[in-house]
mmCIF file of C-alpha atoms in Angstrom:
data_model
loop_
_atom_site.group_PDB
_atom_site.id
_atom_site.type_symbol
_atom_site.label_atom_id
_atom_site.label_comp_id
_atom_site.label_asym_id
_atom_site.label_seq_id
_atom_site.Cartn_x
_atom_site.Cartn_y
_atom_site.Cartn_z
ATOM 1 C CA MET A 3 71.800 -26.843 -82.996
ATOM 2 C CA THR A 4 73.778 -23.797 -84.099
ATOM 3 C CA PHE A 5 76.010 -21.600 -81.958
ATOM 4 C CA ILE A 6 73.263 -18.967 -81.981
ATOM 5 C CA ASP A 7 70.531 -21.420 -80.935
ATOM 6 C CA ARG A 8 72.692 -22.650 -78.065
ATOM 7 C CA PHE A 9 73.277 -19.064 -76.967
ATOM 8 C CA LEU A 10 69.537 -18.303 -76.928
ATOM 9 C CA ASN A 11 68.819 -21.517 -75.028
ATOM 10 C CA GLU A 12 71.440 -20.822 -72.382
ATOM 11 C CA HIS A 13 70.321 -17.208 -71.832
ATOM 12 C CA HIS A 14 66.580 -17.662 -72.394
ATOM 13 C CA GLN A 15 65.482 -16.886 -68.849
ATOM 14 C CA GLU A 16 68.101 -14.214 -68.203
ATOM 15 C CA LEU A 17 67.053 -12.252 -71.300
ATOM 16 C CA ASP A 18 63.333 -12.901 -70.742
ATOM 17 C CA LEU A 19 62.991 -14.085 -74.330
ATOM 18 C CA GLY A 20 59.395 -15.082 -73.725
ATOM 19 C CA LYS A 21 58.372 -11.453 -74.148
ATOM 20 C CA TYR A 22 59.644 -11.675 -77.733
ATOM 21 C CA GLY A 23 57.417 -14.661 -78.430
ATOM 22 C CA LEU A 24 60.112 -17.290 -77.902
ATOM 23 C CA THR A 25 58.126 -19.481 -75.514
ATOM 24 C CA ALA A 26 57.314 -22.608 -77.536
ATOM 25 C CA GLY A 27 60.526 -22.717 -79.526
ATOM 26 C CA TRP A 28 61.759 -20.806 -82.548
ATOM 27 C CA GLU A 29 63.208 -21.084 -86.039
ATOM 28 C CA SER A 30 66.574 -19.552 -86.926
ATOM 29 C CA VAL A 31 67.344 -18.402 -90.447
ATOM 30 C CA LEU A 32 71.042 -17.698 -91.047
ATOM 31 C CA LEU A 33 72.094 -14.965 -93.454
ATOM 32 C CA THR A 34 75.714 -15.061 -94.630
ATOM 33 C CA PRO A 35 76.366 -12.211 -97.083
ATOM 34 C CA ARG A 36 79.086 -13.139 -99.571
ATOM 35 C CA PHE A 37 80.292 -9.685 -100.608
ATOM 36 C CA VAL A 38 83.913 -8.958 -99.815
ATOM 37 C CA THR A 39 83.255 -6.430 -97.032
ATOM 38 C CA SER A 40 80.892 -8.692 -95.084
ATOM 39 C CA ARG A 41 82.213 -9.477 -91.601
ATOM 40 C CA HIS A 42 79.228 -11.077 -89.850
ATOM 41 C CA VAL A 43 76.776 -13.923 -89.740
ATOM 42 C CA VAL A 44 73.238 -12.721 -89.062
ATOM 43 C CA ALA A 45 70.367 -14.853 -87.790
ATOM 44 C CA LEU A 46 66.678 -13.962 -87.967
ATOM 45 C CA ILE A 47 64.801 -15.555 -85.068
ATOM 46 C CA PHE A 48 61.162 -16.468 -85.731
ATOM 47 C CA PRO A 49 58.844 -17.546 -82.901
ATOM 48 C CA ALA A 50 57.345 -20.967 -83.633
ATOM 49 C CA GLY A 51 54.678 -20.593 -86.314
ATOM 50 C CA ALA A 52 55.299 -16.872 -86.825
ATOM 51 C CA ARG A 53 55.746 -15.226 -90.216
ATOM 52 C CA GLN A 54 57.784 -12.312 -88.889
ATOM 53 C CA ALA A 55 61.059 -12.422 -87.001
ATOM 54 C CA SER A 56 61.097 -11.013 -83.486
ATOM 55 C CA LEU A 57 64.864 -10.924 -82.921
ATOM 56 C CA VAL A 58 68.069 -10.520 -84.903
ATOM 57 C CA VAL A 59 71.377 -11.986 -83.739
ATOM 58 C CA LYS A 60 74.667 -10.778 -85.191
ATOM 59 C CA VAL A 61 77.975 -12.614 -84.676
ATOM 60 C CA PRO A 62 81.398 -11.821 -86.206
ATOM 61 C CA ARG A 63 82.602 -14.417 -88.701
ATOM 62 C CA GLN A 64 86.138 -14.328 -87.333
ATOM 63 C CA PRO A 65 86.925 -14.806 -83.627
ATOM 64 C CA GLY A 66 87.950 -11.526 -82.055
ATOM 65 C CA ASP A 67 86.615 -9.349 -84.904
ATOM 66 C CA ASN A 68 84.168 -7.692 -82.532
ATOM 67 C CA ASP A 69 84.691 -3.977 -83.052
ATOM 68 C CA SER A 70 81.792 -3.406 -85.442
ATOM 69 C CA VAL A 71 79.155 -5.239 -83.374
ATOM 70 C CA ARG A 72 80.305 -3.373 -80.273
ATOM 71 C CA HIS A 73 80.116 -0.124 -82.227
ATOM 72 C CA GLU A 74 76.590 -0.911 -83.454
ATOM 73 C CA ALA A 75 75.458 -1.688 -79.915
ATOM 74 C CA ARG A 76 76.955 1.560 -78.629
ATOM 75 C CA VAL A 77 75.192 3.624 -81.300
ATOM 76 C CA LEU A 78 71.827 1.959 -80.696
ATOM 77 C CA ARG A 79 72.125 2.521 -76.958
ATOM 78 C CA GLU A 80 72.917 6.191 -77.484
ATOM 79 C CA LEU A 81 69.921 6.507 -79.801
ATOM 80 C CA ALA A 82 67.660 4.834 -77.259
ATOM 81 C CA ALA A 83 68.939 7.158 -74.530
ATOM 82 C CA GLY A 84 68.039 10.085 -76.768
ATOM 83 C CA GLY A 85 64.526 8.778 -77.413
ATOM 84 C CA ALA A 86 65.135 7.333 -80.901
ATOM 85 C CA GLY A 87 64.065 3.719 -80.490
ATOM 86 C CA PRO A 88 61.566 1.369 -82.149
ATOM 87 C CA ALA A 89 58.981 4.124 -82.588
ATOM 88 C CA ALA A 90 61.520 6.017 -84.722
ATOM 89 C CA GLY A 91 62.293 2.952 -86.828
ATOM 90 C CA VAL A 92 65.421 1.906 -84.924
ATOM 91 C CA PRO A 93 66.039 -1.589 -83.433
ATOM 92 C CA GLU A 94 66.340 -2.005 -79.682
ATOM 93 C CA ILE A 95 69.301 -3.718 -78.013
ATOM 94 C CA VAL A 96 68.382 -6.899 -76.137
ATOM 95 C CA THR A 97 71.941 -7.773 -75.130
ATOM 96 C CA LEU A 98 75.584 -7.741 -76.110
ATOM 97 C CA LYS A 99 77.511 -10.621 -74.569
ATOM 98 C CA ASP A 100 80.962 -12.099 -74.995
ATOM 99 C CA VAL A 101 81.014 -15.827 -75.679
ATOM 100 C CA GLY A 102 84.611 -16.900 -75.905
ATOM 101 C CA ALA A 103 86.220 -14.812 -78.636
ATOM 102 C CA HIS A 104 82.882 -13.734 -80.128
ATOM 103 C CA ALA A 105 80.716 -10.782 -79.140
ATOM 104 C CA VAL A 106 77.066 -11.750 -79.660
ATOM 105 C CA LEU A 107 74.663 -8.897 -80.400
ATOM 106 C CA VAL A 108 70.911 -9.468 -80.028
ATOM 107 C CA GLU A 109 68.452 -6.823 -81.250
ATOM 108 C CA THR A 110 64.746 -6.581 -81.820
ATOM 109 C CA ALA A 111 63.696 -7.175 -85.413
ATOM 110 C CA VAL A 112 62.004 -4.395 -87.351
ATOM 111 C CA THR A 113 58.817 -5.090 -89.287
ATOM 112 C CA GLY A 114 57.423 -3.942 -92.589
ATOM 113 C CA ASP A 115 57.851 -4.636 -96.275
ATOM 114 C CA PRO A 116 61.364 -4.488 -97.700
ATOM 115 C CA LEU A 117 61.937 -1.181 -99.478
ATOM 116 C CA ASP A 118 63.575 -2.978 -102.382
ATOM 117 C CA PRO A 119 64.219 -1.535 -105.858
ATOM 118 C CA ARG A 120 60.905 -2.830 -107.184
ATOM 119 C CA ARG A 121 58.941 -1.080 -104.433
ATOM 120 C CA VAL A 122 60.931 2.133 -104.894
ATOM 121 C CA ALA A 123 60.301 2.165 -108.641
ATOM 122 C CA SER A 124 56.567 1.655 -108.092
ATOM 123 C CA ASP A 125 56.214 4.696 -105.805
ATOM 124 C CA LEU A 126 59.218 7.012 -105.725
ATOM 125 C CA THR A 127 57.293 9.829 -104.045
ATOM 126 C CA ARG A 128 56.409 7.624 -101.070
ATOM 127 C CA ALA A 129 60.007 6.422 -100.764
ATOM 128 C CA VAL A 130 61.356 10.002 -100.829
ATOM 129 C CA SER A 131 58.902 11.064 -98.122
ATOM 130 C CA ALA A 132 59.651 8.064 -95.882
ATOM 131 C CA GLY A 133 63.414 8.553 -96.070
ATOM 132 C CA THR A 134 63.257 12.297 -95.568
ATOM 133 C CA ASP A 135 61.038 11.901 -92.500
ATOM 134 C CA PHE A 136 63.401 9.290 -91.053
ATOM 135 C CA VAL A 137 66.552 11.374 -91.524
ATOM 136 C CA ASP A 138 64.787 14.527 -90.304
ATOM 137 C CA GLY A 139 63.954 12.616 -87.125
ATOM 138 C CA MET A 140 67.527 11.652 -86.297
ATOM 139 C CA PRO A 141 68.895 13.899 -83.528
ATOM 140 C CA CYS A 142 71.600 16.514 -83.724
ATOM 141 C CA THR A 143 74.226 15.534 -81.175
ATOM 142 C CA ARG A 144 76.428 18.615 -81.129
ATOM 143 C CA ALA A 145 75.712 22.235 -81.987
ATOM 144 C CA ALA A 146 77.684 23.733 -84.865
ATOM 145 C CA ALA A 147 79.578 26.096 -82.568
ATOM 146 C CA LEU A 148 80.810 23.120 -80.510
ATOM 147 C CA ASN A 149 81.744 20.971 -83.500
ATOM 148 C CA ARG A 150 84.890 22.770 -84.603
ATOM 149 C CA ASP A 151 87.002 19.744 -85.549
ATOM 150 C CA TRP A 152 84.324 18.088 -87.672
ATOM 151 C CA TYR A 153 86.273 18.261 -90.958
ATOM 152 C CA GLU A 154 89.381 16.573 -89.600
ATOM 153 C CA ARG A 155 87.371 13.942 -87.747
ATOM 154 C CA THR A 156 84.840 13.011 -90.430
ATOM 155 C CA ILE A 157 86.679 13.729 -93.698
ATOM 156 C CA SER A 158 90.459 14.055 -93.321
ATOM 157 C CA GLY A 159 90.882 11.131 -90.919
ATOM 158 C CA PRO A 160 88.847 8.552 -92.882
ATOM 159 C CA LEU A 161 90.450 9.534 -96.195
ATOM 160 C CA GLU A 162 93.928 9.207 -94.745
ATOM 161 C CA ALA A 163 93.036 5.751 -93.431
ATOM 162 C CA LEU A 164 91.934 4.745 -96.935
ATOM 163 C CA THR A 165 95.150 5.950 -98.552
ATOM 164 C CA GLU A 166 97.149 3.990 -95.996
ATOM 165 C CA LEU A 167 95.152 0.854 -96.782
ATOM 166 C CA VAL A 168 95.938 1.124 -100.501
ATOM 167 C CA SER A 169 99.303 2.825 -100.112
ATOM 168 C CA GLN A 170 100.543 1.460 -103.436
ATOM 169 C CA ALA A 171 97.698 3.115 -105.359
ATOM 170 C CA PRO A 172 98.860 6.642 -106.266
ATOM 171 C CA GLN A 173 95.588 7.382 -108.069
ATOM 172 C CA THR A 174 93.717 7.134 -104.767
ATOM 173 C CA ARG A 175 96.107 9.522 -103.004
ATOM 174 C CA ALA A 176 95.748 11.940 -105.920
ATOM 175 C CA LEU A 177 91.965 11.650 -105.645
ATOM 176 C CA VAL A 178 92.146 12.437 -101.933
ATOM 177 C CA GLU A 179 94.270 15.523 -102.587
ATOM 178 C CA HIS A 180 91.879 16.687 -105.322
ATOM 179 C CA THR A 181 88.955 16.148 -102.955
ATOM 180 C CA HIS A 182 90.481 18.324 -100.240
ATOM 181 C CA ARG A 183 91.052 21.108 -102.787
ATOM 182 C CA LYS A 184 87.411 20.910 -103.866
ATOM 183 C CA LEU A 185 86.207 20.904 -100.271
ATOM 184 C CA GLU A 186 88.479 23.714 -99.065
ATOM 185 C CA PRO A 187 85.498 26.109 -98.574
ATOM 186 C CA LEU A 188 83.963 23.606 -96.122
ATOM 187 C CA ARG A 189 86.928 23.685 -93.747
ATOM 188 C CA THR A 190 85.867 26.955 -92.154
ATOM 189 C CA VAL A 191 82.120 26.261 -92.156
ATOM 190 C CA GLN A 192 80.512 25.400 -88.842
ATOM 191 C CA LEU A 193 78.255 22.350 -89.144
ATOM 192 C CA PRO A 194 76.301 20.538 -86.435
ATOM 193 C CA ALA A 195 76.991 16.870 -85.703
ATOM 194 C CA VAL A 196 74.101 14.501 -86.437
ATOM 195 C CA VAL A 197 73.308 10.818 -86.096
ATOM 196 C CA GLU A 198 74.205 9.175 -89.376
ATOM 197 C CA HIS A 199 73.311 5.609 -90.388
ATOM 198 C CA GLY A 200 75.769 5.493 -93.270
ATOM 199 C CA ASP A 201 74.122 2.779 -95.385
ATOM 200 C CA LEU A 202 70.520 3.708 -96.164
ATOM 201 C CA SER A 203 69.857 1.241 -98.979
ATOM 202 C CA HIS A 204 68.419 -2.209 -99.588
ATOM 203 C CA PRO A 205 68.372 -4.624 -97.737
ATOM 204 C CA ASN A 206 68.556 -2.349 -94.672
ATOM 205 C CA LEU A 207 65.226 -0.603 -95.254
ATOM 206 C CA PHE A 208 61.658 -1.624 -94.426
ATOM 207 C CA LEU A 209 58.429 0.302 -94.944
ATOM 208 C CA LYS A 210 55.553 0.162 -92.483
ATOM 209 C CA PRO A 211 51.976 0.188 -93.875
ATOM 210 C CA GLN A 212 51.509 3.792 -92.730
ATOM 211 C CA GLY A 213 54.635 4.809 -94.643
ATOM 212 C CA SER A 214 57.307 5.126 -91.951
ATOM 213 C CA LEU A 215 60.801 3.801 -92.571
ATOM 214 C CA GLN A 216 62.410 1.115 -90.405
ATOM 215 C CA VAL A 217 66.198 0.758 -90.627
ATOM 216 C CA VAL A 218 68.553 -2.088 -89.660
ATOM 217 C CA ASP A 219 72.319 -2.707 -89.755
ATOM 218 C CA TRP A 220 73.856 0.208 -87.846
ATOM 219 C CA GLU A 221 77.478 -0.944 -87.965
ATOM 220 C CA ARG A 222 78.506 1.985 -90.217
ATOM 221 C CA ALA A 223 76.626 4.527 -88.105
ATOM 222 C CA ARG A 224 78.115 7.562 -86.378
ATOM 223 C CA THR A 225 76.748 9.864 -83.729
ATOM 224 C CA ASP A 226 78.982 12.691 -84.981
ATOM 225 C CA GLY A 227 78.002 12.542 -88.644
ATOM 226 C CA VAL A 228 77.664 15.214 -91.318
ATOM 227 C CA PRO A 229 74.301 16.800 -92.239
ATOM 228 C CA GLY A 230 72.936 15.575 -95.559
ATOM 229 C CA HIS A 231 75.134 12.483 -95.807
ATOM 230 C CA ASP A 232 72.355 9.964 -95.216
ATOM 231 C CA LEU A 233 69.939 11.624 -97.624
ATOM 232 C CA VAL A 234 72.529 11.837 -100.423
ATOM 233 C CA PHE A 235 73.262 8.128 -99.988
ATOM 234 C CA TYR A 236 69.549 7.248 -99.749
ATOM 235 C CA PHE A 237 68.479 9.343 -102.741
ATOM 236 C CA GLN A 238 71.207 7.703 -104.831
ATOM 237 C CA TYR A 239 69.748 4.308 -103.935
ATOM 238 C CA LEU A 240 66.292 5.541 -104.928
ATOM 239 C CA SER A 241 67.569 6.915 -108.229
ATOM 240 C CA GLU A 242 69.368 3.685 -109.098
ATOM 241 C CA SER A 243 66.206 1.731 -108.272
ATOM 242 C CA ARG A 244 64.045 4.020 -110.357
ATOM 243 C CA GLU A 245 66.412 3.777 -113.336
ATOM 244 C CA HIS A 246 67.146 0.049 -112.907
ATOM 245 C CA ALA A 247 70.820 1.019 -112.784
ATOM 246 C CA PHE A 248 73.051 -1.974 -112.088
ATOM 247 C CA SER A 249 76.212 -1.218 -114.050
ATOM 248 C CA ARG A 250 78.654 1.402 -112.771
ATOM 249 C CA GLU A 251 78.038 3.600 -115.824
ATOM 250 C CA ASN A 252 74.269 3.473 -115.296
ATOM 251 C CA GLN A 253 74.696 4.231 -111.600
ATOM 252 C CA VAL A 254 76.638 7.371 -112.506
ATOM 253 C CA ALA A 255 73.838 8.291 -114.933
ATOM 254 C CA ALA A 256 71.305 7.764 -112.124
ATOM 255 C CA PHE A 257 73.365 10.096 -109.946
ATOM 256 C CA GLU A 258 73.110 12.828 -112.581
ATOM 257 C CA LYS A 259 69.327 12.430 -112.775
ATOM 258 C CA ALA A 260 69.103 12.866 -109.017
ATOM 259 C CA PHE A 261 71.802 15.461 -108.287
ATOM 260 C CA GLY A 262 72.763 16.993 -111.627
ATOM 261 C CA PRO A 263 71.304 20.310 -112.888
ATOM 262 C CA GLY A 264 67.560 20.151 -112.305
ATOM 263 C CA GLY A 265 67.906 16.799 -110.514
ATOM 264 C CA TRP A 266 64.871 15.628 -108.559
ATOM 265 C CA ALA A 267 66.838 15.084 -105.301
ATOM 266 C CA ASN A 268 68.199 18.619 -104.987
ATOM 267 C CA ALA A 269 65.040 20.262 -103.610
ATOM 268 C CA PRO A 270 64.323 17.786 -100.756
ATOM 269 C CA LEU A 271 68.016 17.680 -99.888
ATOM 270 C CA ALA A 272 68.232 21.490 -99.745
ATOM 271 C CA SER A 273 65.115 21.610 -97.557
ATOM 272 C CA HIS A 274 66.640 19.088 -95.148
ATOM 273 C CA LEU A 275 69.908 21.029 -94.926
ATOM 274 C CA GLU A 276 68.041 24.239 -94.145
ATOM 275 C CA SER A 277 66.152 22.435 -91.360
ATOM 276 C CA ARG A 278 69.558 21.621 -89.850
ATOM 277 C CA GLY A 279 70.658 25.236 -90.073
ATOM 278 C CA VAL A 280 72.965 24.538 -93.018
ATOM 279 C CA GLU A 281 73.027 26.836 -96.044
ATOM 280 C CA ALA A 282 71.539 25.108 -99.082
ATOM 281 C CA GLY A 283 74.362 26.596 -101.163
ATOM 282 C CA LEU A 284 76.702 24.075 -99.542
ATOM 283 C CA LEU A 285 74.761 21.212 -101.126
ATOM 284 C CA PRO A 286 77.240 20.461 -103.974
ATOM 285 C CA LEU A 287 80.166 20.312 -101.550
ATOM 286 C CA LEU A 288 78.284 18.063 -99.136
ATOM 287 C CA VAL A 289 77.442 15.707 -102.013
ATOM 288 C CA ILE A 290 81.166 15.425 -102.780
ATOM 289 C CA ALA A 291 81.895 14.876 -99.099
ATOM 290 C CA THR A 292 79.302 12.103 -98.924
ATOM 291 C CA TRP A 293 80.906 9.954 -101.607
ATOM 292 C CA ALA A 294 84.438 10.599 -100.385
ATOM 293 C CA ARG A 295 83.444 9.617 -96.852
ATOM 294 C CA SER A 296 81.383 6.615 -97.923
ATOM 295 C CA ALA A 297 84.222 5.265 -100.052
ATOM 296 C CA ALA A 298 86.594 5.873 -97.139
ATOM 297 C CA THR A 299 84.659 3.373 -94.993
ATOM 298 C CA LEU A 300 86.368 0.716 -97.101
ATOM 299 C CA SER A 301 89.407 1.338 -94.907
ATOM 300 C CA TYR A 302 87.825 -0.541 -92.015
ATOM 301 C CA ARG A 303 85.502 -2.820 -93.996
ATOM 302 C CA LEU A 304 88.477 -4.245 -95.913
ATOM 303 C CA ASP A 305 91.111 -3.915 -93.208
ATOM 304 C CA GLY A 306 92.774 -7.223 -92.411
ATOM 305 C CA LYS A 307 91.884 -8.789 -95.753
ATOM 306 C CA ALA A 308 95.288 -8.055 -97.316
ATOM 307 C CA ASP A 309 97.796 -10.809 -96.577
ATOM 308 C CA GLY A 310 100.478 -11.186 -99.213
ATOM 309 C CA ALA A 311 101.048 -9.531 -102.582
ATOM 310 C CA ARG A 312 98.146 -11.256 -104.305
ATOM 311 C CA ALA A 313 95.704 -10.267 -101.557
ATOM 312 C CA VAL A 314 96.967 -6.679 -101.674
ATOM 313 C CA GLY A 315 96.223 -6.597 -105.387
ATOM 314 C CA GLN A 316 92.745 -8.001 -104.749
ATOM 315 C CA LEU A 317 92.174 -5.382 -102.079
ATOM 316 C CA ARG A 318 93.148 -2.555 -104.436
ATOM 317 C CA ALA A 319 90.827 -4.022 -107.077
ATOM 318 C CA ALA A 320 87.990 -4.172 -104.530
ATOM 319 C CA VAL A 321 88.434 -0.479 -103.763
ATOM 320 C CA ALA A 322 88.651 0.565 -107.420
ATOM 321 C CA SER A 323 85.514 -1.401 -108.352
ATOM 322 C CA ASP A 324 83.380 -0.189 -105.444
ATOM 323 C CA ARG A 325 80.236 1.752 -106.389
ATOM 324 C CA ASP A 326 80.928 4.515 -103.883
ATOM 325 C CA TYR A 327 84.486 4.884 -105.152
ATOM 326 C CA TRP A 328 83.144 5.327 -108.693
ATOM 327 C CA LEU A 329 80.710 8.015 -107.570
ATOM 328 C CA TRP A 330 83.455 9.726 -105.582
ATOM 329 C CA ARG A 331 85.674 9.883 -108.669
ATOM 330 C CA HIS A 332 82.740 11.144 -110.730
ATOM 331 C CA VAL A 333 81.821 14.040 -108.418
ATOM 332 C CA VAL A 334 85.445 15.103 -107.994
ATOM 333 C CA GLU A 335 86.874 14.536 -111.470
ATOM 334 C CA GLY A 336 83.767 14.557 -113.643
#
C-alpha cells in the first residue's frame, strides 16, 4: 500500500470519499513526471471498476517542498469562492492536509478527452473556440485603476528572480534589460488583474463532448495575472500541435505562423483583449511579456536544484534550453 493509499484509508470517513465513488475500494495510478522542473508525485484515483478517475492526489517529492501545492490549493479555493468551479472546467478542492513533512492535496478529477496534439491538429477551430471560451470565463480580480503596481509585481519581480538564479549568465541579464526597454510603453498602461493558469498546454487540458475545456495543474496559476497571457501560451501550444513542431527551431516557426504578420492567432487574441478593456494595439507587447514571464517561472521551478558548480552549470543549461526561454529570446531579439 502506497503513502497515498494509506492517507485515503485513514481519512476515508472524514472526507466522505464515498461520494466520489470510493466505497468498494479503488485503484491508484501514480504519475511521476521526469522533466527537470517536476516537483510532485501525482496519483489518479479510480473507483473500483471505473474507467475514469474521480480524484487526484498531489504530493511533493521532497519533504517540506510544500509551497506549490499550498499555492494551488489557495488559487482553487479563491476560484471556487468566485463561482469558477467544476462547471467552469476547474477542479474542486477536497482537502489539503499536512502529513509529517508533506502537504497532501486532494482534488476532484476532471473528465473529458485529452486535448493532445493529435486532437488539436484534427480540429484547430474547435480547440481555439474551447480555449478562448475558457479564458474569457476566468474572472477579473482587480480593476485596472486599482492595479497600479502590476508591472513591478508580474514582470520586474519575476525577471529579477530569474537573473538571481542564473547570476553567472550575463546573456540572461542582458535579455532582461532588453526586455524592459521593449516593454517601456507598458509601464504606464493601466491593466486589470485576471486569473491566469500559466500552463495551458498538454497534458493539462481535457475536452468535454460538448466542447468545453477542463484544466488541471494550477500550481503556476496567479489571481493577479496579466490579460492575454494564457491565450498567448495556449495558442502557441495549438500552433506547435498543428505544425508538428518538436524542435526549438520548428517551435519558433510555429510561433510566427500564429503571431507573426497575418498570423491566425492575432484576431482571437485581439478580441479577447478588447473584452478585457485592453487596447488591441498592445498585443505585440503583451506577447513579449508572456514569454518573458513564462520563462521567469523557471526561477521557482528550478530553485533548490543547484548544489555545487556542476549543478549550477546544469541549471544554466536547463534555462537556456527551455522552450519558453527560446521564444522569449525570439520575440525580444528576433
